[in-house]
Amino acid sequence: MAMRRFLVTYLAPSSVIEDWKKTAPEKRKAAEEKMQNDWKKWMSDHARIFADVGAGVGKTKRITGQGVSDAKNDIMLYSVVEADSHEAAARSFAGHPHLQIPQSSIEVMEIHALPGMK
């Protein structure tokens, strides 16, 4: 049976990130270094599930029938993983270092191929 693919989004409220930027530089640096080290270890321990480790995302543009405008959302990063099931993919992220950020979350969505598209 082929592995199923899942889009993973890492979210944190922009207000939390803005508050974090106001933290004293020495305290922020130490906490950020710890999280980076925790993240690297987590990624190394879970490398087998990644089809695409992903990247951070920047500013958002929203496109509607009325045109293009600036927008905000809570997505900070994305990745693509492979797993036997949606539940297995989601369980893989229990205890992820991203969850150390207050009010953060991780969302896992199955990727379905569009019929007739390659």
PDB file of C-alpha atoms in Angstrom:
ATOM      1  CA  MET A   1       0.000   0.000   0.000  1.00  0.00           C
ATOM      2  CA  ALA A   2       1.352   3.419  -0.978  1.00  0.00           C
ATOM      3  CA  MET A   3       2.040   5.964   1.697  1.00  0.00           C
ATOM      4  CA  ARG A   4      -0.411   8.869   1.865  1.00  0.00           C
ATOM      5  CA  ARG A   5       0.855  12.460   1.759  1.00  0.00           C
ATOM      6  CA  PHE A   6      -0.061  15.205   4.209  1.00  0.00           C
ATOM      7  CA  LEU A   7       0.434  18.966   4.282  1.00  0.00           C
ATOM      8  CA  VAL A   8       1.599  20.156   7.687  1.00  0.00           C
ATOM      9  CA  THR A   9       1.226  23.787   8.742  1.00  0.00           C
ATOM     10  CA  TYR A  10       2.855  25.242  11.834  1.00  0.00           C
ATOM     11  CA  LEU A  11       0.810  28.115  13.271  1.00  0.00           C
ATOM     12  CA  ALA A  12       1.265  30.761  15.948  1.00  0.00           C
ATOM     13  CA  PRO A  13      -0.765  33.940  16.457  1.00  0.00           C
ATOM     14  CA  SER A  14       1.017  37.002  15.092  1.00  0.00           C
ATOM     15  CA  SER A  15       0.276  38.790  18.376  1.00  0.00           C
ATOM     16  CA  VAL A  16       2.313  36.153  20.245  1.00  0.00           C
ATOM     17  CA  ILE A  17       5.220  36.595  17.830  1.00  0.00           C
ATOM     18  CA  GLU A  18       5.058  40.394  18.155  1.00  0.00           C
ATOM     19  CA  ASP A  19       5.082  40.115  21.970  1.00  0.00           C
ATOM     20  CA  TRP A  20       8.039  37.717  21.753  1.00  0.00           C
ATOM     21  CA  LYS A  21      10.018  40.290  19.751  1.00  0.00           C
ATOM     22  CA  LYS A  22       9.702  42.641  22.754  1.00  0.00           C
ATOM     23  CA  THR A  23      11.485  40.132  25.025  1.00  0.00           C
ATOM     24  CA  ALA A  24      14.929  41.133  26.285  1.00  0.00           C
ATOM     25  CA  PRO A  25      17.494  40.151  23.620  1.00  0.00           C
ATOM     26  CA  GLU A  26      19.601  37.917  25.885  1.00  0.00           C
ATOM     27  CA  LYS A  27      16.551  35.982  27.113  1.00  0.00           C
ATOM     28  CA  ARG A  28      15.181  35.687  23.578  1.00  0.00           C
ATOM     29  CA  LYS A  29      18.504  34.496  22.156  1.00  0.00           C
ATOM     30  CA  ALA A  30      18.842  31.719  24.737  1.00  0.00           C
ATOM     31  CA  ALA A  31      15.255  30.529  24.231  1.00  0.00           C
ATOM     32  CA  GLU A  32      15.579  30.640  20.436  1.00  0.00           C
ATOM     33  CA  GLU A  33      18.835  28.650  20.522  1.00  0.00           C
ATOM     34  CA  LYS A  34      17.186  26.017  22.729  1.00  0.00           C
ATOM     35  CA  MET A  35      14.201  25.745  20.395  1.00  0.00           C
ATOM     36  CA  GLN A  36      16.462  25.513  17.328  1.00  0.00           C
ATOM     37  CA  ASN A  37      18.425  22.687  18.950  1.00  0.00           C
ATOM     38  CA  ASP A  38      15.224  20.910  20.013  1.00  0.00           C
ATOM     39  CA  TRP A  39      13.839  21.363  16.490  1.00  0.00           C
ATOM     40  CA  LYS A  40      17.001  19.946  14.832  1.00  0.00           C
ATOM     41  CA  LYS A  41      16.901  16.907  17.108  1.00  0.00           C
ATOM     42  CA  TRP A  42      13.190  16.374  16.448  1.00  0.00           C
ATOM     43  CA  MET A  43      13.756  16.654  12.671  1.00  0.00           C
ATOM     44  CA  SER A  44      16.638  14.194  12.828  1.00  0.00           C
ATOM     45  CA  ASP A  45      14.581  11.729  14.875  1.00  0.00           C
ATOM     46  CA  HIS A  46      11.633  12.000  12.425  1.00  0.00           C
ATOM     47  CA  ALA A  47      13.492  12.431   9.107  1.00  0.00           C
ATOM     48  CA  ARG A  48      11.900   9.263   7.655  1.00  0.00           C
ATOM     49  CA  ILE A  49       8.417  10.837   7.458  1.00  0.00           C
ATOM     50  CA  PHE A  50       9.360  13.923   5.410  1.00  0.00           C
ATOM     51  CA  ALA A  51       8.664  14.078   1.678  1.00  0.00           C
ATOM     52  CA  ASP A  52       9.499  17.815   1.823  1.00  0.00           C
ATOM     53  CA  VAL A  53      10.890  19.387   4.996  1.00  0.00           C
ATOM     54  CA  GLY A  54       9.289  22.622   3.861  1.00  0.00           C
ATOM     55  CA  ALA A  55      10.222  26.171   4.737  1.00  0.00           C
ATOM     56  CA  GLY A  56       9.103  29.294   6.514  1.00  0.00           C
ATOM     57  CA  VAL A  57       6.485  31.459   4.848  1.00  0.00           C
ATOM     58  CA  GLY A  58       6.314  35.216   4.510  1.00  0.00           C
ATOM     59  CA  LYS A  59       3.694  37.881   4.024  1.00  0.00           C
ATOM     60  CA  THR A  60       0.307  36.846   2.672  1.00  0.00           C
ATOM     61  CA  LYS A  61      -1.617  38.130  -0.321  1.00  0.00           C
ATOM     62  CA  ARG A  62      -5.306  37.195  -0.563  1.00  0.00           C
ATOM     63  CA  ILE A  63      -6.868  36.912  -4.007  1.00  0.00           C
ATOM     64  CA  THR A  64     -10.653  37.209  -4.371  1.00  0.00           C
ATOM     65  CA  GLY A  65     -13.038  38.087  -7.159  1.00  0.00           C
ATOM     66  CA  GLN A  66     -12.552  41.698  -6.114  1.00  0.00           C
ATOM     67  CA  GLY A  67      -8.766  41.620  -6.530  1.00  0.00           C
ATOM     68  CA  VAL A  68      -5.579  41.178  -4.511  1.00  0.00           C
ATOM     69  CA  SER A  69      -5.030  42.496  -0.990  1.00  0.00           C
ATOM     70  CA  ASP A  70      -2.632  42.124   1.920  1.00  0.00           C
ATOM     71  CA  ALA A  71      -3.787  39.594   4.500  1.00  0.00           C
ATOM     72  CA  LYS A  72      -2.611  37.913   7.694  1.00  0.00           C
ATOM     73  CA  ASN A  73      -2.848  34.368   8.937  1.00  0.00           C
ATOM     74  CA  ASP A  74      -1.083  32.370  11.627  1.00  0.00           C
ATOM     75  CA  ILE A  75       0.932  30.072   9.325  1.00  0.00           C
ATOM     76  CA  MET A  76       4.674  30.287  10.008  1.00  0.00           C
ATOM     77  CA  LEU A  77       6.010  27.204   8.206  1.00  0.00           C
ATOM     78  CA  TYR A  78       4.895  24.230   6.166  1.00  0.00           C
ATOM     79  CA  SER A  79       6.145  20.730   5.346  1.00  0.00           C
ATOM     80  CA  VAL A  80       4.895  17.604   3.594  1.00  0.00           C
ATOM     81  CA  VAL A  81       5.021  14.207   5.285  1.00  0.00           C
ATOM     82  CA  GLU A  82       4.130  10.656   4.346  1.00  0.00           C
ATOM     83  CA  ALA A  83       2.312   8.218   6.617  1.00  0.00           C
ATOM     84  CA  ASP A  84       0.002   5.204   6.496  1.00  0.00           C
ATOM     85  CA  SER A  85      -2.934   7.207   7.841  1.00  0.00           C
ATOM     86  CA  HIS A  86      -4.071  10.692   8.810  1.00  0.00           C
ATOM     87  CA  GLU A  87      -3.999   9.659  12.470  1.00  0.00           C
ATOM     88  CA  ALA A  88      -0.426   8.329  12.170  1.00  0.00           C
ATOM     89  CA  ALA A  89       0.720  11.538  10.471  1.00  0.00           C
ATOM     90  CA  ALA A  90      -0.882  13.673  13.187  1.00  0.00           C
ATOM     91  CA  ARG A  91       0.504  11.540  16.028  1.00  0.00           C
ATOM     92  CA  SER A  92       4.007  12.047  14.611  1.00  0.00           C
ATOM     93  CA  PHE A  93       3.846  15.684  15.732  1.00  0.00           C
ATOM     94  CA  ALA A  94       2.981  15.077  19.385  1.00  0.00           C
ATOM     95  CA  GLY A  95       5.633  16.827  21.459  1.00  0.00           C
ATOM     96  CA  HIS A  96       7.008  18.841  18.525  1.00  0.00           C
ATOM     97  CA  PRO A  97       9.197  21.805  19.642  1.00  0.00           C
ATOM     98  CA  HIS A  98       6.939  24.264  17.772  1.00  0.00           C
ATOM     99  CA  LEU A  99       4.337  23.605  20.463  1.00  0.00           C
ATOM    100  CA  GLN A 100       6.594  25.384  22.989  1.00  0.00           C
ATOM    101  CA  ILE A 101       5.346  28.661  21.486  1.00  0.00           C
ATOM    102  CA  PRO A 102       2.316  29.889  23.469  1.00  0.00           C
ATOM    103  CA  GLN A 103      -1.020  29.361  21.657  1.00  0.00           C
ATOM    104  CA  SER A 104       0.742  27.562  18.796  1.00  0.00           C
ATOM    105  CA  SER A 105      -0.625  24.605  16.889  1.00  0.00           C
ATOM    106  CA  ILE A 106       0.208  22.228  14.077  1.00  0.00           C
ATOM    107  CA  GLU A 107      -2.356  21.196  11.485  1.00  0.00           C
ATOM    108  CA  VAL A 108      -2.113  18.077   9.327  1.00  0.00           C
ATOM    109  CA  MET A 109      -4.232  17.783   6.165  1.00  0.00           C
ATOM    110  CA  GLU A 110      -4.275  14.927   3.682  1.00  0.00           C
ATOM    111  CA  ILE A 111      -3.234  15.875   0.160  1.00  0.00           C
ATOM    112  CA  HIS A 112      -5.581  14.523  -2.512  1.00  0.00           C
ATOM    113  CA  ALA A 113      -4.585  14.498  -6.164  1.00  0.00           C
ATOM    114  CA  LEU A 114      -6.922  16.451  -8.422  1.00  0.00           C
ATOM    115  CA  PRO A 115      -8.715  14.116 -10.848  1.00  0.00           C
ATOM    116  CA  GLY A 116      -7.265  14.378 -14.333  1.00  0.00           C
ATOM    117  CA  MET A 117      -4.284  16.459 -13.162  1.00  0.00           C
ATOM    118  CA  LYS A 118      -0.743  15.295 -12.806  1.00  0.00           C
TER     119      LYS A 118
END
